[in-house]
Structures are given as C-alpha cells and as structure tokens.
Coordinates of C-alpha atoms and ligand atoms in Angstrom, one line a residue:
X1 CA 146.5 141.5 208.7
X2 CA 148.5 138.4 207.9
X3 CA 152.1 140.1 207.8
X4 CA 153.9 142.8 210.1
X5 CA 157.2 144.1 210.0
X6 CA 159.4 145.4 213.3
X7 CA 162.3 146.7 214.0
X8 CA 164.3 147.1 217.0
X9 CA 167.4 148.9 218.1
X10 CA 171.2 148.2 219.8
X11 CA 170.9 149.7 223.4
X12 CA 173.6 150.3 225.7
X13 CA 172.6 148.8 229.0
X14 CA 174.1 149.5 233.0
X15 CA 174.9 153.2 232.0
X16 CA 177.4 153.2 234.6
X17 CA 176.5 152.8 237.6
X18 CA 172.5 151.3 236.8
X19 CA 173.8 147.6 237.1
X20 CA 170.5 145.4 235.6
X21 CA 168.5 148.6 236.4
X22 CA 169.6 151.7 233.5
X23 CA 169.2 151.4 229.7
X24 CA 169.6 153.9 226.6
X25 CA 168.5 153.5 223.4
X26 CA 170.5 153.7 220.6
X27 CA 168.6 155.2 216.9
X28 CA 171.0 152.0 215.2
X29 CA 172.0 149.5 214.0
X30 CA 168.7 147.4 214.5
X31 CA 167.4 144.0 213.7
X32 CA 164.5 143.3 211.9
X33 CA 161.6 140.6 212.1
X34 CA 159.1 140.0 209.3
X35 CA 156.4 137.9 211.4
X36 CA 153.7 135.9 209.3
X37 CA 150.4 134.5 210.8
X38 CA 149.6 131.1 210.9
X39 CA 146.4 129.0 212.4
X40 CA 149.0 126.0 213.8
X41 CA 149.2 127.1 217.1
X42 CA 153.3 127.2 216.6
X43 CA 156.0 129.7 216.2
X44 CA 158.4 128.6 213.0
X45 CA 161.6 130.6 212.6
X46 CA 161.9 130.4 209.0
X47 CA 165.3 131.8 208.7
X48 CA 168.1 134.2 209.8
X49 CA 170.3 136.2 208.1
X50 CA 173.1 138.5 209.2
X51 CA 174.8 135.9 211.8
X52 CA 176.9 134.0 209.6
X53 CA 174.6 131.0 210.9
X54 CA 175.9 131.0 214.5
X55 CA 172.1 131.4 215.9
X56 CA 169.8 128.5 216.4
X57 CA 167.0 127.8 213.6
X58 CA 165.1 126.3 216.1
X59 CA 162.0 128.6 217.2
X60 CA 162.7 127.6 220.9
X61 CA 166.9 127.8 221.0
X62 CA 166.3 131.1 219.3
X63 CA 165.5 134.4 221.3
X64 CA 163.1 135.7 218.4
X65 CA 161.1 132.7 219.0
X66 CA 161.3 132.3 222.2
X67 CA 159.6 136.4 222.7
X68 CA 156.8 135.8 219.7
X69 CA 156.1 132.3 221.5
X70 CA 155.5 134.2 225.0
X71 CA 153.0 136.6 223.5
X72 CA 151.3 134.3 221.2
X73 CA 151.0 132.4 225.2
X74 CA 150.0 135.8 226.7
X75 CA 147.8 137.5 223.8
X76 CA 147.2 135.4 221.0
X77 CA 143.8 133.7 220.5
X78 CA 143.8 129.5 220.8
X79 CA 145.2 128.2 218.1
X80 CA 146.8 131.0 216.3
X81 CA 150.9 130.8 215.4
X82 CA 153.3 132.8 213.3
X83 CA 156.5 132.3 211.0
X84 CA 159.5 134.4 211.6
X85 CA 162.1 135.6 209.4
X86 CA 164.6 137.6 211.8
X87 CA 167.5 139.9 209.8
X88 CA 170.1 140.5 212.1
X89 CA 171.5 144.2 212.3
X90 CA 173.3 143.8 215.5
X91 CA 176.5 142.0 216.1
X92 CA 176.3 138.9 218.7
X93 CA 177.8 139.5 222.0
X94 CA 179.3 142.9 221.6
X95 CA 177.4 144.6 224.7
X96 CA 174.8 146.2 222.7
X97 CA 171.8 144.0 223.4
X98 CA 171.8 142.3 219.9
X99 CA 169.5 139.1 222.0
X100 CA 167.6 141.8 223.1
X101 CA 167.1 143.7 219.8
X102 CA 165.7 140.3 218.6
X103 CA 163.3 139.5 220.9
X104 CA 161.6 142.9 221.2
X105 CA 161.4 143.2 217.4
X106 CA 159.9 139.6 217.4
X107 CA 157.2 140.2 220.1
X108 CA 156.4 143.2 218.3
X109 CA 155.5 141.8 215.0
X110 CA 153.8 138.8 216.4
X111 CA 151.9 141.1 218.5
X112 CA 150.7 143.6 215.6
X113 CA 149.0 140.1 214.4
X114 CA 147.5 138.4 217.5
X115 CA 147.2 141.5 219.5
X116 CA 147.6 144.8 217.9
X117 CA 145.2 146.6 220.8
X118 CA 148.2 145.6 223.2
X119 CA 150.4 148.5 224.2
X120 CA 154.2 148.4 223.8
X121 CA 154.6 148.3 227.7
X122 CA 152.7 145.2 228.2
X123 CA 155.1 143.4 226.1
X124 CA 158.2 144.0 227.8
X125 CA 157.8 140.7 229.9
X126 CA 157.4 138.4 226.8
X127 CA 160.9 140.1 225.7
X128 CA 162.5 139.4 228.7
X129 CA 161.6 135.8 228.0
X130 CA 163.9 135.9 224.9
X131 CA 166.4 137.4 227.3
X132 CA 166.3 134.7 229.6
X133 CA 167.0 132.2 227.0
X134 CA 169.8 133.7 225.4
X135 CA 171.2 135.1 228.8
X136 CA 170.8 132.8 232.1
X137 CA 168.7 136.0 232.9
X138 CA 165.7 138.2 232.2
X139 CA 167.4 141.1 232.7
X140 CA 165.1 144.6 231.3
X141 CA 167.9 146.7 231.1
X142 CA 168.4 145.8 227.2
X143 CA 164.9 144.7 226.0
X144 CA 162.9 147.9 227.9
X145 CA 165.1 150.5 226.2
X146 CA 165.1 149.2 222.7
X147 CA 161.1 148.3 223.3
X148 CA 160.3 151.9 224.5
X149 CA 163.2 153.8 223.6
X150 CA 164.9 156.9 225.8
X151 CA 167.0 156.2 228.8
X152 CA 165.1 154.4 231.3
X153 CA 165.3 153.0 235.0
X154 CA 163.7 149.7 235.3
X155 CA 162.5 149.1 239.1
X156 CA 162.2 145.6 240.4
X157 CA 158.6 144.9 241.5
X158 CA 156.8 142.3 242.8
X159 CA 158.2 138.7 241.9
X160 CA 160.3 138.7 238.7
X161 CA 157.9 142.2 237.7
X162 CA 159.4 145.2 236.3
X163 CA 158.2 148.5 236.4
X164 CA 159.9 150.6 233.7
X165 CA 160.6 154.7 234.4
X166 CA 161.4 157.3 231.8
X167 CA 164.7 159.6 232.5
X168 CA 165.0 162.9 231.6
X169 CA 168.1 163.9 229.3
X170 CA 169.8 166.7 228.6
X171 CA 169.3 168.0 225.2
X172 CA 172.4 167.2 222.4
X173 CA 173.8 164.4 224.0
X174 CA 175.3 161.5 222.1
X175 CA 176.5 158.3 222.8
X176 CA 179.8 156.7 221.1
X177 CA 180.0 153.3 221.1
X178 CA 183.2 151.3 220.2
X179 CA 183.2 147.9 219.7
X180 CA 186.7 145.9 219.7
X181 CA 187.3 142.5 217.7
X182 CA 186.7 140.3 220.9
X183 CA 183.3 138.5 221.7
X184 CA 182.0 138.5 225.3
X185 CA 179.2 136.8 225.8
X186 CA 177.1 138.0 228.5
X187 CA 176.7 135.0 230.6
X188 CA 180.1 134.8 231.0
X189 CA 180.1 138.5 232.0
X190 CA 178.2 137.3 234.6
X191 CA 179.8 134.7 235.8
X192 CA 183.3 136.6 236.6
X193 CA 181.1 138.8 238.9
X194 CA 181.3 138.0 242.8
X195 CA 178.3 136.3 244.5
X196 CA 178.8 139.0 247.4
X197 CA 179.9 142.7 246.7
X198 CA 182.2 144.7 248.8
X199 CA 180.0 147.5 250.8
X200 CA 182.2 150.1 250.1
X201 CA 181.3 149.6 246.5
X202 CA 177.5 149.2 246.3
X203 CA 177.5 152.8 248.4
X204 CA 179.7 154.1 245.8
X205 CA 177.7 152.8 243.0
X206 CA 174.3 153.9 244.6
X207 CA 175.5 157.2 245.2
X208 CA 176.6 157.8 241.5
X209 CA 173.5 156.4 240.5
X210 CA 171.6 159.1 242.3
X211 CA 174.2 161.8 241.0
X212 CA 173.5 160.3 237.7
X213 CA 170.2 160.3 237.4
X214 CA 169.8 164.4 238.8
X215 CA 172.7 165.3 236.5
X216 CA 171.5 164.0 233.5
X217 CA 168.0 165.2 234.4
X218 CA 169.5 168.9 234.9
X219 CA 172.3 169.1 232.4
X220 CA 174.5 168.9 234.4
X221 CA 177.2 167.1 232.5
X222 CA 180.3 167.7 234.6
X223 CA 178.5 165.9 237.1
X224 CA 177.2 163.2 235.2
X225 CA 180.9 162.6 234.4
X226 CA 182.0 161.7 238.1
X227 CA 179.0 159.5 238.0
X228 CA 179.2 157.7 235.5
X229 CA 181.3 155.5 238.0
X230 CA 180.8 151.6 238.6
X231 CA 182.3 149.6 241.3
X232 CA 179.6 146.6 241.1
X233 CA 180.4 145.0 237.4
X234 CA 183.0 147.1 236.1
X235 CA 186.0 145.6 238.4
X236 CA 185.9 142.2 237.2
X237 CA 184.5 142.7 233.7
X238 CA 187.5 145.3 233.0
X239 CA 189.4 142.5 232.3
X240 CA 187.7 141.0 229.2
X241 CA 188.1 143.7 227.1
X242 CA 191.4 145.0 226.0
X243 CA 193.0 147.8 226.5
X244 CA 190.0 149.0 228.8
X245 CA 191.6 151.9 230.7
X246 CA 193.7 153.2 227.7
X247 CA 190.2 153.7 225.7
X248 CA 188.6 155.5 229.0
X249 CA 191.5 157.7 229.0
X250 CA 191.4 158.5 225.4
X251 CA 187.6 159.1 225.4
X252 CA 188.0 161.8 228.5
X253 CA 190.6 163.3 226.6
X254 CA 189.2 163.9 223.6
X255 CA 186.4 165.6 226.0
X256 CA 183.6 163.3 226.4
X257 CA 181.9 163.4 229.6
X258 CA 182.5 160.2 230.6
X259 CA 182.1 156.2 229.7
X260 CA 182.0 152.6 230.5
X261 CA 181.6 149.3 229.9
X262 CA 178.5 149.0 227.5
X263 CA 176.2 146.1 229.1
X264 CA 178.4 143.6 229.6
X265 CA 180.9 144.3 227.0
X266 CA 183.6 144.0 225.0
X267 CA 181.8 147.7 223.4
X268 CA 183.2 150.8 225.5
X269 CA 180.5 153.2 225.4
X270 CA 180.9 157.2 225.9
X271 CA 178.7 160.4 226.3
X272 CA 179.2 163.8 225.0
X273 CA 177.6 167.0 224.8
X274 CA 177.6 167.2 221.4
X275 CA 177.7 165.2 218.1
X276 CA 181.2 166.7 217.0
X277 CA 182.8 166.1 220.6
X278 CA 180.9 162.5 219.6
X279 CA 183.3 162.1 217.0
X280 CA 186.2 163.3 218.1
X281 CA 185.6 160.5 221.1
X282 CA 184.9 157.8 218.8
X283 CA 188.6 158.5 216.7
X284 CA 190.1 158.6 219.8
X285 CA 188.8 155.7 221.4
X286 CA 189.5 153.5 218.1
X287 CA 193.2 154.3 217.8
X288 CA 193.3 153.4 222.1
X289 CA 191.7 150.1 221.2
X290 CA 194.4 150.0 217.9
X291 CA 197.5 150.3 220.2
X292 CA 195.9 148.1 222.2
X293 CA 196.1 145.3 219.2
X294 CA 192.8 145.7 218.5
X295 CA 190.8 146.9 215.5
X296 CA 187.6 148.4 216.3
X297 CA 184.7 150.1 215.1
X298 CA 182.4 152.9 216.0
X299 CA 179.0 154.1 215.8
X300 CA 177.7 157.7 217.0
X301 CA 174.0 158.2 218.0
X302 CA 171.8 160.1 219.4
X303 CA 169.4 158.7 222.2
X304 CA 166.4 157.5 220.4
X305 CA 163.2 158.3 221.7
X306 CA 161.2 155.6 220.4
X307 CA 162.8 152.5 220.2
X308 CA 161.4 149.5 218.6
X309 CA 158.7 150.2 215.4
X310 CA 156.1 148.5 212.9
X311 CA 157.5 149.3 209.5
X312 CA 154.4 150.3 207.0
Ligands
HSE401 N1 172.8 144.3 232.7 C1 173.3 143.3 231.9 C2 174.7 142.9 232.3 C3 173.2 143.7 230.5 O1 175.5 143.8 232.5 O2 175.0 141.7 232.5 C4 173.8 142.7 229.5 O3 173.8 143.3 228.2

C-alpha cells in the first residue's frame, strides 16, 4: 500500500464537569489526511487547505506532522517516511478539537502504511504528541474521542500514560454545538485558569462527575442536567466567550438537558434527548449569542460511535 486516506472528527472535550478527563465524539465536521509513503525516513506536509494558510507548512510546527512523525518513531520500519496532505474540516480554535482532529487523522493514515497490524488504541499517544505541540499540553480528552469515537473517560496512568474507558449513553441523545465569531485558543484557555483550585469546587465538580457518569449510563437525563456542572474551568473561562450565561439560559429553555463550555471554548455545547429538542436548542442558542453581538453557527449530532476511519 503506498497511499491511505483518514478522516477524523470535531469532539467536544470536558463534558462538564470531566476537566482533561471526558470526551464525546461528534459524527462531523472532520478533517481529512491523504498520507503517502516514502523511503526518506521524513515526514513532508505537502500542503493544507481549509485554513486560510494560518497553519504551519512545516512538518514539525504542524500537529499532522508532528502525530505521523511519532508513529513513524514508534511503528514504522528504519528508514521509511510519508508525505501529508491535511484538508481541514474543523475550524481553528473554536473548542472542538480541530488540532486534535488533525493529528488523529494523520497518525492514522501514516499508520495504515507503516503499521496497519497496529490497533487504533495504541495510537492515541502519538496523537497526543500533535496535541502537545499545538496546545502546551497532551491532553486525551480531544484526540481519544475523535480516535475511538463514543463518550469516553480517559484515566491518568503511570507517568504521562493514559488509559482510555468507554461510557455508556443513553439512547437518542444529541449534542448542539454553537460556535460564536470569537477565537479562543486553548493555551490561553489555560492560562486564565488558577494554579490552585478552591476545595469547595473540585468537591463539587467531582461529585457531578460521578452524577454524570451514572446518569448518562442510566438515562437518567434530569440528573445528568444538574451535573453537567463545572466549577474547575468554567469560572474563569466564562469570560472569553460572549454572552455565556444568556446562551445557557436559552439552551435550558428551549429544553435541552443541560450545557457548557465545549473544551476550552468560545463553542457552547448542549445535550438533548432528542434530535428535534436538538434543534430547537441550537435556534435558541444562536439568537442568545445574536443579542449578544455575535453571529454564530450551529451544528447538531449525534454521538458517533466510531470516530476517526480509513476511507476505501
Ligand atoms: N481539556 C482541554 C481544556 C480541552 O479544556 O483545556 C481543550 O480542547
């Protein structure tokens, strides 16, 4: 095989409560890596498209590369390299894990070439490599989700190792995502958060973790509502995205069980039982953010089981 074709998809990462630990995985948009083998020993990123040139050509600046170069280091045999053609789907730094999207899609081409016996799971570190660059951090909570697909908790092992788990959901639920016209980019997401975190709020947070977790598991979406409550990130990230509270008004309103900050923003994400209470979040959310000054736009999905995929 000299050519492979992956795609990957937009996640929304935290969930709430599941700081750097929950992720979801949305069916779209997705970004797309066409991944050619070569016998240089070297990653090339040919070209992008779909960022109106704002990403780095260079293999090394760029996350794509930065994920095929880890497994060609991990799996590939001596001397074998790839050239990379990455499409971009996702918008950059809207909260929906568009680095993320791009490294996972770029390890998983590279890795139908070098090492196609390699499973998906065994992967997730070289994607997290990508995240690191584009980030300050190899955080899983976007790359394991739109790598595996499904909701997952990702439990801090040994060193820097993640072990990922599969969560239960309840069937019909969607996810609204709404995405204003501001950029956030995630490092400096991070950097308005404290070094230390009030006690009060990490019990809080762990406690609706827990609550979220069994209620999603059960169905119980009433439940998952009340715990879909953040007191670690959510307080000083609020801040950076307009008309925040209006837009987690409007989306309870319209009857969606609850919402957040998606990843590190500026997108508010929502869940609802169904796809029409979906869509009837997703207006109501767009006109908040409107009032607010802002235009927005929306996407509705179900959780996709699967995530990232070799295209024939
Ligand atoms: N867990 C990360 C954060 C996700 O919130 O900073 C970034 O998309």
């Amino acid at each position: 095989m000299r050519t492979a074709i992956a795609t990957a998809p937009a996640t929304v990462a935290n969930v709430g409560p599941g700081f750097d630990v929950l992720g979801l995985c949305l069916e779209e948009p997705r970004d797309r890596v066409r991944a050619e083998l070569t016998a240089d020993g070297r990653v090339e990123l040919v070209a992008v498209e779909g960022d109106e040139g704002r990403l780095s050509r260079v293999a090394a600046e760029n996350c794509a590369g930065v994920a095929a170069q880890a497994v060609l280091e991990r799996f590939g045999a001596a001397g074998s390299g790839v050239r990379l053609w990455l499409d971009k789907g996702l918008p950059l730094g809207s909260g929906l894990g568009s680095s993320a999207a791009s490294a996972v899609a770029a390890a998983l081409a590279t890795a139908r070439l070098v090492c196609p016996e390699v499973p998906k799971e065994a992967l997730l570190d070289a994607c997290r490599e990508g995240e690191r660059l584009a980030t300050g951090s190899p955080h899983p909570d976007n790359v394991a989700p739109s790598l595996l697909g499904g909701l997952v908790a990702c439990l801090p092992g040994a060193g820097e190792a993640v072990e990922v788990v599969r969560l239960a959901l309840p069937a019909g639920l969607h996810v609204v995502c709404v995405k204003p016209d501001v950029e956030v980019r995630t490092a400096d997401a991070r950097r308005v958060m404290p070094a230390a975190i009030p006690v009060a709020d990490v019990v809080r947070t762990l406690a609706a973790m827990a609550g979220l977790v069994t209620a999603l598991a059960s169905g119980d979406l009433e439940l998952a509502g009340r715990c879909l409550d953040d007191r670690v990130a959510t307080p000083y990230r609020r801040a950076l995205i307009p008309g925040y509270d209006a837009v987690m008004e409007a989306l309870l309103r319209a009857g969606a069980v609850g919402g957040g900050i998606s990843g590190s923003g500026p997108t508010v994400f929502a869940l609802a039982g169904d796809r029409e209470c979906a869509r009837r979040a997703a207006d109501a959310m767009v006109e908040a953010f409107a009032t607010a000054g802002h235009a927005a736009m929306a996407l509705v999905s179900a959780v996709d089981p699967s995530g990232a995929r070799l295209e024939p």
